[in-house]
Short mmCIF file of C-alpha atoms and ligand atoms in Angstrom, two decimals:
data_model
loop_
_atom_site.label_atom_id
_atom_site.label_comp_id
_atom_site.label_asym_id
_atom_site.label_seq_id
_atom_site.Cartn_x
_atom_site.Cartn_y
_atom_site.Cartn_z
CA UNK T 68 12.30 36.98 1.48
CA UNK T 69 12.62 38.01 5.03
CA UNK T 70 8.66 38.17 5.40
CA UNK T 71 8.70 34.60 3.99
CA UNK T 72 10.56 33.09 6.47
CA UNK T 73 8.96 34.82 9.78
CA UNK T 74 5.84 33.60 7.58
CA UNK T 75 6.82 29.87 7.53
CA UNK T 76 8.41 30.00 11.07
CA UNK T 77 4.85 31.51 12.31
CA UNK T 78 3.42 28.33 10.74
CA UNK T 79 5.68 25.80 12.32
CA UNK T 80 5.29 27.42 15.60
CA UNK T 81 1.11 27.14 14.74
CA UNK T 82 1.37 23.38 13.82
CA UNK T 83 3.86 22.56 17.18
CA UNK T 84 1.22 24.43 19.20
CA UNK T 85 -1.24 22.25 17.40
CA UNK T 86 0.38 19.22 18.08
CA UNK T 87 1.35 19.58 21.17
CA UNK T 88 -2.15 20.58 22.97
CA UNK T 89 -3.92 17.69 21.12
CA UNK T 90 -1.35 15.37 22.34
CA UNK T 91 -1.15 17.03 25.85
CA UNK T 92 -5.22 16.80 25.69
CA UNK T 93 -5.07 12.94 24.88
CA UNK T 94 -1.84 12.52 27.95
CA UNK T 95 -4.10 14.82 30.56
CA UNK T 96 -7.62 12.38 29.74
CA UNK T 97 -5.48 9.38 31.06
CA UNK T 98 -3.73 9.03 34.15
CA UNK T 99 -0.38 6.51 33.80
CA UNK T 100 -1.53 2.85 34.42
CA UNK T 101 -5.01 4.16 34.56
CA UNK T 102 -7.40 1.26 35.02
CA UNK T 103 -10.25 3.32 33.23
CA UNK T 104 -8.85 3.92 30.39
CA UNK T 105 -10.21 1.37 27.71
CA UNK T 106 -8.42 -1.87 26.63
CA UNK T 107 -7.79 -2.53 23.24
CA UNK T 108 -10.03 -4.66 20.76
CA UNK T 109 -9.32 -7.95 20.94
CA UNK T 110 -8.06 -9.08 17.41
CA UNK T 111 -7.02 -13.22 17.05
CA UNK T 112 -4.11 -13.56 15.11
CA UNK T 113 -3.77 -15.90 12.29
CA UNK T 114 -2.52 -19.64 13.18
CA UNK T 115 1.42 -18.88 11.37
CA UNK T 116 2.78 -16.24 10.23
CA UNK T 117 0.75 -14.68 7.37
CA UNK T 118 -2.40 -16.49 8.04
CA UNK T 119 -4.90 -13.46 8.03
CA UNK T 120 -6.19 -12.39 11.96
CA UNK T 121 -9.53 -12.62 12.98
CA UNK T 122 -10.50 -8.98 11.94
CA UNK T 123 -9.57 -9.24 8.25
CA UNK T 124 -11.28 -8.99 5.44
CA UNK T 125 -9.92 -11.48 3.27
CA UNK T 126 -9.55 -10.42 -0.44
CA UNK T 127 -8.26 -13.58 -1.89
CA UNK T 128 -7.90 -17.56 -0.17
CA UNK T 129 -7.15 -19.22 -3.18
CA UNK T 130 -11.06 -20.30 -4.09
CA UNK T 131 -12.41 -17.64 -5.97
CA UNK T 132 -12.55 -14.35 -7.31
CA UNK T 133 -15.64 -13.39 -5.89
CA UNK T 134 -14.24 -10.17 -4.05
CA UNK T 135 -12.54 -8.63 -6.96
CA UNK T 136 -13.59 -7.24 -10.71
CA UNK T 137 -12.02 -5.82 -13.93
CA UNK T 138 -10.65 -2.72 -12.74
CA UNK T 139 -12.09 -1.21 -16.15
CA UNK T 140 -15.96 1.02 -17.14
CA UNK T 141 -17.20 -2.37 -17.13
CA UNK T 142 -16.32 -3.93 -14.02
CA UNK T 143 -16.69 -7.32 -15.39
CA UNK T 144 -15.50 -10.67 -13.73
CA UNK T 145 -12.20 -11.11 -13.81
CA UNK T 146 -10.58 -13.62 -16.78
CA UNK T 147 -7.50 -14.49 -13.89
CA UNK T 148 -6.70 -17.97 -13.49
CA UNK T 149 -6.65 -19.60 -10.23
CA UNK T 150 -5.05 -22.51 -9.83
CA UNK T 151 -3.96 -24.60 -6.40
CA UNK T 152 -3.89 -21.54 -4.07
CA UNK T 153 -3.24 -18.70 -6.32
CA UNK T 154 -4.03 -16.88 -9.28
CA UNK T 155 -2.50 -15.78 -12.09
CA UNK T 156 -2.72 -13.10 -14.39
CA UNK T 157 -4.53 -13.62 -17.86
CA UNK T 158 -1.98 -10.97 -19.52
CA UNK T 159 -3.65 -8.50 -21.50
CA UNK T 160 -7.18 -9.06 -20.10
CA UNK T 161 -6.61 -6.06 -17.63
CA UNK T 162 -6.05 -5.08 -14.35
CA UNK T 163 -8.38 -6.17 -11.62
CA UNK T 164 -9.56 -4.03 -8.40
CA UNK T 165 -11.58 -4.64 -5.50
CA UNK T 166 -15.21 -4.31 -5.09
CA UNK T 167 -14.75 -2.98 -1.60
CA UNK T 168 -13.18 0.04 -1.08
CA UNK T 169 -10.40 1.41 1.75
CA UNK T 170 -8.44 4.21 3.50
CA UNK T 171 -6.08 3.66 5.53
CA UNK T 172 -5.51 -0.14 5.88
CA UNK T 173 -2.62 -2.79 7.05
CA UNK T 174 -2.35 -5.17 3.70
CA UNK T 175 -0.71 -8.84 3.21
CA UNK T 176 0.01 -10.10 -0.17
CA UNK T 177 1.77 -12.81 -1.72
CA UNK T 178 3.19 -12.66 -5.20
CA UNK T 179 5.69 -14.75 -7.68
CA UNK T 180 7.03 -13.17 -10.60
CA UNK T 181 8.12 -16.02 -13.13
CA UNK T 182 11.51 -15.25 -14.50
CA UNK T 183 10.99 -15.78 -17.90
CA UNK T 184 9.27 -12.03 -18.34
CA UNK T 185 10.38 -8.91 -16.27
CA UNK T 186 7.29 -10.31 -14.20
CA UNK T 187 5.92 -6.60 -13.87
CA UNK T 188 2.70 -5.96 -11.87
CA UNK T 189 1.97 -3.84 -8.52
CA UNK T 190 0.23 -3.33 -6.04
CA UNK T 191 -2.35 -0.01 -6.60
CA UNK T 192 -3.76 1.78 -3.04
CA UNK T 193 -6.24 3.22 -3.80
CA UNK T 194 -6.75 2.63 -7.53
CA UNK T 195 -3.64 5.70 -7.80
CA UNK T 196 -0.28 4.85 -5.59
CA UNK T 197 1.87 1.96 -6.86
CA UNK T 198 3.63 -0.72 -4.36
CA UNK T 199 5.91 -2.15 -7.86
CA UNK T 200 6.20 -5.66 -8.38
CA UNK T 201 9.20 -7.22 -11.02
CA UNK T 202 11.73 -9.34 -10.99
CA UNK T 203 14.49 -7.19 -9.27
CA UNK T 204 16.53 -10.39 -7.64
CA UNK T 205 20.31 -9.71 -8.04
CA UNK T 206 19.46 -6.21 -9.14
CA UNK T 207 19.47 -7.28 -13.41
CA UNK T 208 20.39 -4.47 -16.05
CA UNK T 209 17.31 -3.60 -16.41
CA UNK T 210 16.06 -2.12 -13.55
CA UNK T 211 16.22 2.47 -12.24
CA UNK T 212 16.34 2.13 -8.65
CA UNK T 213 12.58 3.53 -8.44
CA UNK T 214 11.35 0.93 -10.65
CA UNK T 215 12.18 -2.17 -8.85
CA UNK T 216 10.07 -4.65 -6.09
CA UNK T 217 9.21 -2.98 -3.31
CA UNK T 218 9.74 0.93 -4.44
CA UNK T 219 6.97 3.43 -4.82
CA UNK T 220 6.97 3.66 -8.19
CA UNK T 221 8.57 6.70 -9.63
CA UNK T 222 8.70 7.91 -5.86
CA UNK T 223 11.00 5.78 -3.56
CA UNK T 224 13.45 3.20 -4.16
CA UNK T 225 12.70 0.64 -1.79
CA UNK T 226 15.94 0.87 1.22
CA UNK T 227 16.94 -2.28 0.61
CA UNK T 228 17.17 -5.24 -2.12
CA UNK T 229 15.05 -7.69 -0.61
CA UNK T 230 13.95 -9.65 -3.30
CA UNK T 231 14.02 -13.74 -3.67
CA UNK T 232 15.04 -15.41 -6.93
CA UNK T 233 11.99 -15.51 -9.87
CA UNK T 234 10.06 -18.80 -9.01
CA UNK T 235 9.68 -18.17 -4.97
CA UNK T 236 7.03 -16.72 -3.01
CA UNK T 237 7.23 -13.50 -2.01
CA UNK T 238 5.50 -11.43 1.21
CA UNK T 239 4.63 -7.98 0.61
CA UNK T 240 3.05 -6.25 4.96
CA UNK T 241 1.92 -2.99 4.60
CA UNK T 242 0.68 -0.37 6.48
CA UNK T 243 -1.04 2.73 4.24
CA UNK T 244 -2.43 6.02 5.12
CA UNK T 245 -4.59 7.60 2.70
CA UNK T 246 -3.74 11.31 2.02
CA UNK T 247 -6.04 14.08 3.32
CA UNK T 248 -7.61 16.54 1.42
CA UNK T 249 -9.86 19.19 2.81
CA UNK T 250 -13.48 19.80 1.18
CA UNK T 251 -12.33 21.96 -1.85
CA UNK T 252 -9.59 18.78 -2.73
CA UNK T 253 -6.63 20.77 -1.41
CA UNK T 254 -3.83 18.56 -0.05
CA UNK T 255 -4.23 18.42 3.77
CA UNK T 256 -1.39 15.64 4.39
CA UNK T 257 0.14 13.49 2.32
CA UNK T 258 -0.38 9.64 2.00
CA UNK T 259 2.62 7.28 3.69
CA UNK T 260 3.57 3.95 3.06
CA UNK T 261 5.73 1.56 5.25
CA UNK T 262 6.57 -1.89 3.50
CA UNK T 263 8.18 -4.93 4.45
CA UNK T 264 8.58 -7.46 1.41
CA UNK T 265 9.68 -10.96 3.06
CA UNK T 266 9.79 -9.52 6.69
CA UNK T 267 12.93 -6.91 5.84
CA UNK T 268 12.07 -3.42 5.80
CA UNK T 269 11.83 -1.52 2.64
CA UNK T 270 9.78 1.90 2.36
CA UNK T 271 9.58 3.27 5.92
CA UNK T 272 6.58 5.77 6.66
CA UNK T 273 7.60 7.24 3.36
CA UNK T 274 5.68 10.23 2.27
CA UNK T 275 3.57 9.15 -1.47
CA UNK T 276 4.31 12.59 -3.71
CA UNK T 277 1.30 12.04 -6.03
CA UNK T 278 -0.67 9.36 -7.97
CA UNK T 279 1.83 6.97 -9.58
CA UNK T 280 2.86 8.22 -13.60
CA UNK T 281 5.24 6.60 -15.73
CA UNK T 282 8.52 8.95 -16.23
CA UNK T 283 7.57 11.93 -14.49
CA UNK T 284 6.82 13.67 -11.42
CA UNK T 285 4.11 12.63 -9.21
CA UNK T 286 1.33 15.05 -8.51
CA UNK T 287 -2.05 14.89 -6.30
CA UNK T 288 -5.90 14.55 -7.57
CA UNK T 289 -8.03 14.69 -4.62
CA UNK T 290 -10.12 11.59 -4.76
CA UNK T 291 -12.65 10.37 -2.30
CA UNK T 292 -11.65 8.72 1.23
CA UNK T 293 -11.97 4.82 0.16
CA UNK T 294 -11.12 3.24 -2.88
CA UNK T 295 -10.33 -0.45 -4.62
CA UNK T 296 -7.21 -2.29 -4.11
CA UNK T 297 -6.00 -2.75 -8.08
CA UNK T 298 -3.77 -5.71 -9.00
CA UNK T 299 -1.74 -4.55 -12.44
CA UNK T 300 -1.78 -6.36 -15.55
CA UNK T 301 1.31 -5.13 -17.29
CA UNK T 302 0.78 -7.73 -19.65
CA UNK T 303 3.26 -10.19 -17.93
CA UNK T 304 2.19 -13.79 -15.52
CA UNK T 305 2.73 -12.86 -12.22
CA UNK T 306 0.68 -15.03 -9.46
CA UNK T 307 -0.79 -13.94 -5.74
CA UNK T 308 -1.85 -15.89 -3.04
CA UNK T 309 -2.81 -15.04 0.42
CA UNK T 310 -4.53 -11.84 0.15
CA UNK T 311 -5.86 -9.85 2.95
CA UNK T 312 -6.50 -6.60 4.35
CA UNK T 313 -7.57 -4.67 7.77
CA UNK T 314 -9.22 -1.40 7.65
CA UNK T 315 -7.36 1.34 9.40
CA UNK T 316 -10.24 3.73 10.03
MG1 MG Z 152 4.06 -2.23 -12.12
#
């Protein structure tokens, strides 16, 4: 027991040591106010509030599907509708993913759940970590805590009820980073998620325990660095507009 601990204190000490001379390397390359040092990118944000910046790749602007397929063997074209600025799930005719794969990545989505059906879809990093979609307004009967808008599902309850009645628009911003695994697929770090669904915070840098599973704990299966964006069909009509996303890496 004793050797344990020493053991795991040795290995704190190692990663502060770590952290500290990379950071202390990056702090010692740049002098304060250092006119050398390179500006940032320049990146145009969108005209309002939600309107995608210039660096984006945008995933979905309401005119077709081109950038997405059934997230299935077949990869087919998706049997979605789309109709004014959004589209709609065709429930039952399955999931869809991107064709384009990410890491780490800032996302914007819109989404409306309907009110007549729980309204249950999600948002899928990766094709394995679930950002949950339903209709949680008002907190109904039927919802576990880790199973409503805006938790990781299974993982985190989202910090907050932030949800707007069945019907309205919704804003999912989020900033994800991929887990790392080293070359033999063992967990390096985990993958984080922070969330804001209509501007108010609700999963803050939260550490993602494992690929999302229905009713019991999360575990990891090292995958490769980028993968689709998935949309869930869970069978109910639940609509997005306004999709886009900005690689990380
Ligand atoms: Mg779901």
């Amino acid at each position: 027991m004793k050797a344990r601990k020493s053991l795991s204190q040795f290995g704190w000490v190692a990663l502060g040591l770590m952290l500290t001379t990379s950071v202390g390397a990056e702090e010692k390359q740049w002098k304060v106010h250092d006119k050398d040092r390179p500006l940032p990118k320049e990146v145009a944000p969108g005209a309002k509030p939600g309107d995608p910046p210039s660096d984006a790749v945008v995933l979905f602007d309401g005119k077709d599907l081109s950038k997405w397929e059934i997230a299935d063997a077949s990869g087919g074209a998706p049997k979605w509708k789309i109709e004014g600025d959004a589209m709609t799930t065709a429930p039952r005719s399955g999931s869809i993913r991107t064709k384009q794969s990410f890491g780490d990545c800032q996302l914007h989505i819109e989404w409306k759940v309907d009110g007549k059906t729980h309204g249950n879809s999600g948002v899928f990093f990766m094709d394995q970590y679930e950002l949950q979609i339903f209709d949680s307004y008002k907190s109904k009967q039927w919802i576990y805590a880790d199973g409503m808008a805006g938790s990781l599902y299974g993982q985190h309850p989202p910090l907050v009820n932030a949800c707007r009645p069945p019907g309205q628009w919704e804003t999912f911003d989020v900033i994800f980073q991929r887990p790392r695994f080293d070359k033999d697929g063992k967990l390096l770090s985990p993958g984080r998620v922070t969330a804001l669904q209509n501007g108010v915070l609700v999963l803050n840098h939260a550490d993602i325990k494992g690929f999302t599973v229905h009713g019991k704990e999360a575990a990891y299966r090292p995958h490769a660095d980028k993968m689709p964006l998935q949309l869930q069909d869970h069978g109910n009509p639940v609509s997005f507009r306004n999709i886009w996303i900005r690689p990380l890496e």
